[in-house]
Coordinates of C-alpha atoms and ligand atoms in Angstrom, one line a residue:
M1 CA -116.3 -80.8 -51.3
N2 CA -113.6 -78.1 -50.9
V3 CA -115.6 -74.9 -50.7
L4 CA -113.9 -71.4 -51.5
I5 CA -116.2 -68.3 -50.7
V6 CA -115.0 -65.2 -51.8
L7 CA -117.1 -61.9 -50.5
A8 CA -116.6 -58.4 -51.9
H9 CA -118.8 -56.2 -49.6
P10 CA -117.4 -53.4 -46.9
E11 CA -120.3 -54.1 -44.5
P12 CA -120.5 -57.3 -42.6
K13 CA -124.1 -56.5 -41.9
S14 CA -125.1 -56.0 -45.4
F15 CA -127.6 -58.5 -46.9
N16 CA -124.5 -59.9 -48.9
G17 CA -122.9 -60.4 -45.5
A18 CA -126.0 -62.6 -44.3
L19 CA -125.8 -64.5 -47.7
F20 CA -121.9 -65.2 -47.5
D21 CA -122.5 -66.1 -43.5
T22 CA -125.4 -68.7 -44.8
A23 CA -123.2 -70.0 -47.1
V24 CA -120.7 -70.4 -44.7
R25 CA -122.7 -72.2 -42.1
T26 CA -124.9 -74.1 -44.7
L27 CA -121.8 -75.7 -46.7
S28 CA -119.8 -76.2 -43.2
A29 CA -122.8 -78.5 -41.4
P30 CA -122.7 -81.2 -43.4
G31 CA -118.7 -81.7 -43.4
H32 CA -117.7 -79.6 -46.7
A33 CA -114.0 -77.8 -45.9
V34 CA -115.2 -74.2 -46.2
V35 CA -112.5 -71.4 -47.0
T36 CA -113.0 -68.1 -47.5
S37 CA -111.4 -64.7 -48.8
D38 CA -113.4 -61.6 -47.0
L39 CA -111.9 -59.1 -49.1
Y40 CA -112.7 -55.9 -47.7
R41 CA -111.5 -57.6 -43.9
M42 CA -108.8 -59.0 -45.5
R43 CA -107.8 -55.2 -46.8
F44 CA -106.9 -57.0 -50.1
N45 CA -105.2 -54.9 -52.3
P46 CA -107.2 -54.5 -56.0
V47 CA -104.1 -52.9 -57.7
S48 CA -102.4 -55.6 -60.2
D49 CA -98.7 -54.3 -60.5
R50 CA -95.2 -55.3 -60.0
H51 CA -95.7 -55.6 -56.6
N52 CA -97.5 -58.8 -57.3
F53 CA -94.0 -60.3 -57.8
R54 CA -91.2 -61.1 -55.5
T55 CA -88.8 -60.8 -58.3
V56 CA -89.3 -59.4 -61.7
K57 CA -87.9 -60.8 -65.3
D58 CA -87.5 -57.0 -66.7
P59 CA -87.1 -54.6 -64.3
S60 CA -87.0 -51.7 -67.1
F61 CA -90.5 -52.5 -68.6
L62 CA -93.7 -54.1 -66.7
K63 CA -95.4 -56.5 -68.8
L64 CA -98.1 -58.3 -66.5
Q65 CA -98.8 -61.8 -68.3
I66 CA -95.0 -62.0 -68.9
E67 CA -93.9 -61.6 -65.2
E68 CA -97.0 -63.6 -64.0
T69 CA -95.5 -66.5 -66.5
Y70 CA -92.1 -65.8 -65.2
A71 CA -93.3 -66.2 -61.5
T72 CA -94.8 -69.3 -62.2
E73 CA -92.1 -70.6 -63.3
C74 CA -89.8 -69.4 -60.3
D75 CA -92.3 -69.5 -57.7
A76 CA -92.1 -65.4 -57.3
F77 CA -95.8 -64.5 -56.3
V78 CA -96.1 -62.3 -53.2
P79 CA -97.7 -64.5 -50.6
E80 CA -101.0 -62.5 -50.6
I81 CA -101.1 -64.0 -54.2
E82 CA -100.3 -67.1 -53.7
T83 CA -102.7 -67.9 -50.9
E84 CA -105.6 -66.9 -53.1
I85 CA -104.2 -69.2 -55.8
R86 CA -103.8 -71.8 -53.7
K87 CA -107.3 -71.4 -52.5
I88 CA -108.8 -71.8 -56.2
E89 CA -106.5 -74.7 -56.8
A90 CA -107.5 -76.6 -54.0
C91 CA -111.3 -75.9 -54.3
D92 CA -114.0 -78.2 -56.1
L93 CA -116.6 -75.0 -55.7
M94 CA -116.1 -71.6 -55.7
I95 CA -118.8 -68.9 -55.1
L96 CA -118.2 -65.1 -55.5
Q97 CA -120.5 -63.2 -53.3
F98 CA -121.1 -59.5 -54.1
P99 CA -123.3 -56.7 -54.7
L100 CA -123.4 -55.3 -58.6
W101 CA -121.4 -52.3 -59.1
W102 CA -121.8 -50.6 -62.3
F103 CA -123.2 -53.7 -63.9
G104 CA -119.7 -55.8 -63.1
L105 CA -117.9 -56.7 -60.3
P106 CA -117.1 -54.2 -57.4
A107 CA -113.4 -53.0 -57.8
I108 CA -112.0 -55.2 -54.7
L109 CA -113.3 -58.4 -56.4
K110 CA -112.5 -57.4 -60.1
G111 CA -108.7 -56.6 -58.9
W112 CA -108.6 -59.9 -57.1
A113 CA -109.5 -61.7 -60.3
D114 CA -106.9 -59.2 -62.1
R115 CA -104.1 -59.9 -59.6
V116 CA -104.9 -63.8 -59.0
L117 CA -106.1 -65.4 -62.0
A118 CA -102.3 -65.1 -63.4
M119 CA -101.3 -65.9 -66.7
G120 CA -99.2 -69.2 -66.7
R121 CA -100.4 -70.8 -63.7
T122 CA -104.0 -70.3 -63.9
Y123 CA -104.7 -70.0 -67.4
G124 CA -102.9 -69.6 -71.1
Y125 CA -100.6 -71.8 -73.1
G126 CA -103.3 -73.7 -74.2
N127 CA -105.0 -74.0 -71.0
I128 CA -108.5 -71.9 -71.8
Y129 CA -112.2 -72.5 -72.2
A130 CA -112.6 -76.5 -72.5
T131 CA -109.1 -77.0 -72.0
G132 CA -108.6 -74.5 -68.8
K133 CA -106.4 -75.1 -65.8
F134 CA -109.7 -75.3 -63.4
R135 CA -112.0 -77.8 -65.3
G136 CA -113.4 -80.1 -63.1
K137 CA -114.2 -77.4 -60.8
R138 CA -117.7 -75.3 -60.5
A139 CA -118.3 -71.7 -59.7
L140 CA -121.4 -70.1 -58.7
L141 CA -122.0 -66.0 -58.6
S142 CA -124.1 -65.1 -55.6
L143 CA -125.2 -61.3 -56.4
T144 CA -127.6 -58.6 -55.4
T145 CA -129.0 -55.7 -57.2
G146 CA -130.4 -52.4 -56.2
G147 CA -132.8 -52.7 -59.3
P148 CA -135.6 -54.8 -59.1
A149 CA -136.1 -58.4 -61.3
E150 CA -138.1 -56.7 -64.1
A151 CA -135.8 -54.2 -65.0
Y152 CA -133.3 -56.7 -65.8
R153 CA -135.4 -58.8 -68.3
K154 CA -134.5 -58.6 -72.0
G155 CA -136.1 -55.5 -72.9
G156 CA -136.4 -54.4 -69.1
F157 CA -134.6 -50.6 -68.4
N158 CA -131.5 -52.2 -67.6
G159 CA -131.7 -55.1 -69.6
D160 CA -131.0 -58.9 -70.1
I161 CA -129.1 -60.0 -66.4
D162 CA -127.8 -63.0 -68.4
A163 CA -125.8 -60.5 -70.9
I164 CA -124.7 -58.2 -68.2
L165 CA -123.1 -61.5 -66.2
R166 CA -121.3 -62.9 -69.4
P167 CA -118.3 -61.1 -69.1
I168 CA -117.8 -62.8 -65.6
Q169 CA -119.4 -65.9 -66.4
R170 CA -117.9 -66.6 -69.6
G171 CA -114.5 -64.2 -69.7
I172 CA -113.5 -64.9 -66.4
L173 CA -114.7 -68.0 -65.2
Q174 CA -115.3 -70.3 -68.1
F175 CA -111.9 -68.7 -69.6
V176 CA -110.1 -70.6 -66.9
G177 CA -112.1 -73.8 -67.0
F178 CA -114.7 -73.4 -64.4
D179 CA -118.1 -74.9 -65.2
V180 CA -120.5 -72.2 -64.2
L181 CA -123.7 -73.2 -61.7
A182 CA -126.8 -70.9 -62.4
P183 CA -126.2 -67.3 -60.6
Q184 CA -127.8 -66.6 -57.4
I185 CA -129.6 -63.4 -57.8
H186 CA -131.4 -61.5 -55.1
Y187 CA -132.8 -58.5 -56.7
G188 CA -133.2 -55.4 -54.9
P189 CA -133.1 -56.7 -51.3
V190 CA -133.2 -52.8 -49.9
R191 CA -137.0 -53.1 -51.2
V192 CA -138.4 -55.5 -49.8
S193 CA -139.7 -56.5 -46.4
D194 CA -137.1 -58.3 -43.6
A195 CA -139.8 -61.6 -43.7
Q196 CA -138.9 -61.6 -47.3
R197 CA -135.3 -61.4 -47.3
E198 CA -134.9 -64.1 -44.4
S199 CA -137.1 -66.3 -46.8
W200 CA -134.9 -65.5 -49.5
I201 CA -131.9 -66.6 -47.2
A202 CA -133.6 -69.7 -46.1
D203 CA -134.2 -70.5 -49.9
Y204 CA -130.7 -69.8 -50.7
A205 CA -129.2 -72.2 -47.8
R206 CA -131.6 -74.8 -49.3
R207 CA -130.2 -74.5 -52.6
L208 CA -126.4 -74.8 -51.3
G209 CA -128.0 -78.2 -49.4
A210 CA -128.1 -79.5 -52.8
V211 CA -125.6 -77.6 -54.8
A212 CA -123.3 -81.0 -55.0
G213 CA -125.9 -82.2 -57.1
E214 CA -126.4 -79.3 -59.5
T215 CA -125.6 -79.2 -63.4
P216 CA -123.9 -76.7 -64.8
I217 CA -125.4 -73.9 -67.1
E218 CA -125.0 -72.6 -70.8
V219 CA -123.9 -69.0 -70.2
G220 CA -123.7 -67.9 -73.6
E221 CA -120.8 -67.2 -76.1
Y222 CA -120.2 -64.0 -77.6
Ligands
LIG1 C1 -121.1 -48.0 -56.6 C2 -122.1 -48.8 -56.8 C3 -122.8 -49.0 -58.2 C4 -123.9 -49.4 -58.3 N1 -124.3 -50.5 -59.6 C5 -125.5 -51.0 -59.4 C6 -125.8 -51.5 -60.9 O1 -125.3 -51.2 -61.9 N2 -127.1 -52.2 -60.9 C7 -127.8 -52.6 -59.8 O2 -128.7 -52.7 -60.0 N3 -127.6 -51.9 -58.5 C8 -126.4 -51.0 -58.4 N4 -126.1 -50.8 -57.1 C9 -126.9 -50.8 -55.9 C10 -126.2 -52.6 -55.4 O3 -126.3 -53.6 -56.0 C11 -127.2 -52.7 -53.8 O4 -127.2 -51.3 -53.0 C12 -126.7 -53.7 -53.3 O5 -127.0 -54.9 -54.0 C13 -127.5 -54.2 -52.3 O6 -127.0 -55.1 -51.4 P1 -126.4 -54.9 -50.0 O7 -125.8 -56.3 -49.4 O8 -125.5 -53.9 -50.0 O9 -128.0 -54.6 -49.0 P2 -127.9 -54.1 -47.6 O10 -128.6 -52.9 -47.9 O11 -126.7 -54.0 -47.0 O12 -129.1 -55.0 -47.3 C14 -130.8 -54.7 -47.6 C15 -131.3 -54.6 -46.2 O13 -131.3 -56.3 -45.9 C16 -131.1 -56.3 -44.4 N5 -130.5 -57.5 -44.0 C17 -129.0 -57.8 -43.6 N6 -129.0 -59.3 -43.4 C18 -130.2 -59.5 -43.0 C19 -130.8 -60.9 -42.7 N7 -129.7 -61.7 -42.0 N8 -132.3 -61.0 -43.1 C20 -132.9 -60.0 -43.3 N9 -132.2 -58.7 -43.7 C21 -131.3 -58.4 -43.6 C22 -130.1 -55.1 -44.0 O14 -130.1 -54.4 -42.9 C23 -130.8 -54.1 -45.1 O15 -131.8 -53.4 -44.4 C24 -124.6 -49.7 -57.2 C25 -124.3 -49.5 -55.8 C26 -123.0 -48.7 -55.4 C27 -122.7 -48.7 -54.5

């Protein structure tokens, strides 16, 4: 498989950093081609604006989706976006590794999605959901939380984690055509012992060892 792993955490020695390193190591070992986007290390700019484009159709009024379509036709994405789009186009499996921030993606990763998943090139004009451009590719969210697992059950004090992840799994990943694998969620890593965290890392590595044979999940519609 060609695998893309995107990391959104400011601290390489964090638990997210350890999960990222584990995924790179585990998936590279059997010969999968692994490429990464370590967004903080890249100092990826998450702000989507006219700087996404080398040239624009209408310099007097910025309409992002029109300019994205134009850039698709004219090959006019700036290199930092073009590179990321190509990484996605080339992958069979994409893993997004991040801490849950405000029930969602950290801004740097949300901005990566805002800028890189460009209309025309990655979706639109009949290519969404079941006819999405990225049909046949699979995506996996690997995330950590601050809250414990019981807080993220239906009726728990934060509520149903599947509902919290649906905007990402349905509204982003399935929208552009990915099949979604079960999310890898490590609840409250800061609350457990080193031994427990090490055991979680080993379990994740075992899972990734067999990820090529996994069946996608239903993420639920709205
Ligand atoms: C802006 C913001 C918003 C947030 N919103 C939410 C929210 O909506 N919901 C929620 O639940 N939480 C929220 N949080 C909390 C956040 O999700 C957690 O702090 C985060 O997920 C924990 O993961 P981490 O990688 O940062 O942990 P870290 O604190 O980096 O790691 C936990 C421990 O693991 C250790 N560790 C690192 N590597 C290894 C290894 N190889 N083996 C064993 N141990 C290791 C570290 O040393 C550390 O002691 C928010 C935090 C912020 C900053």
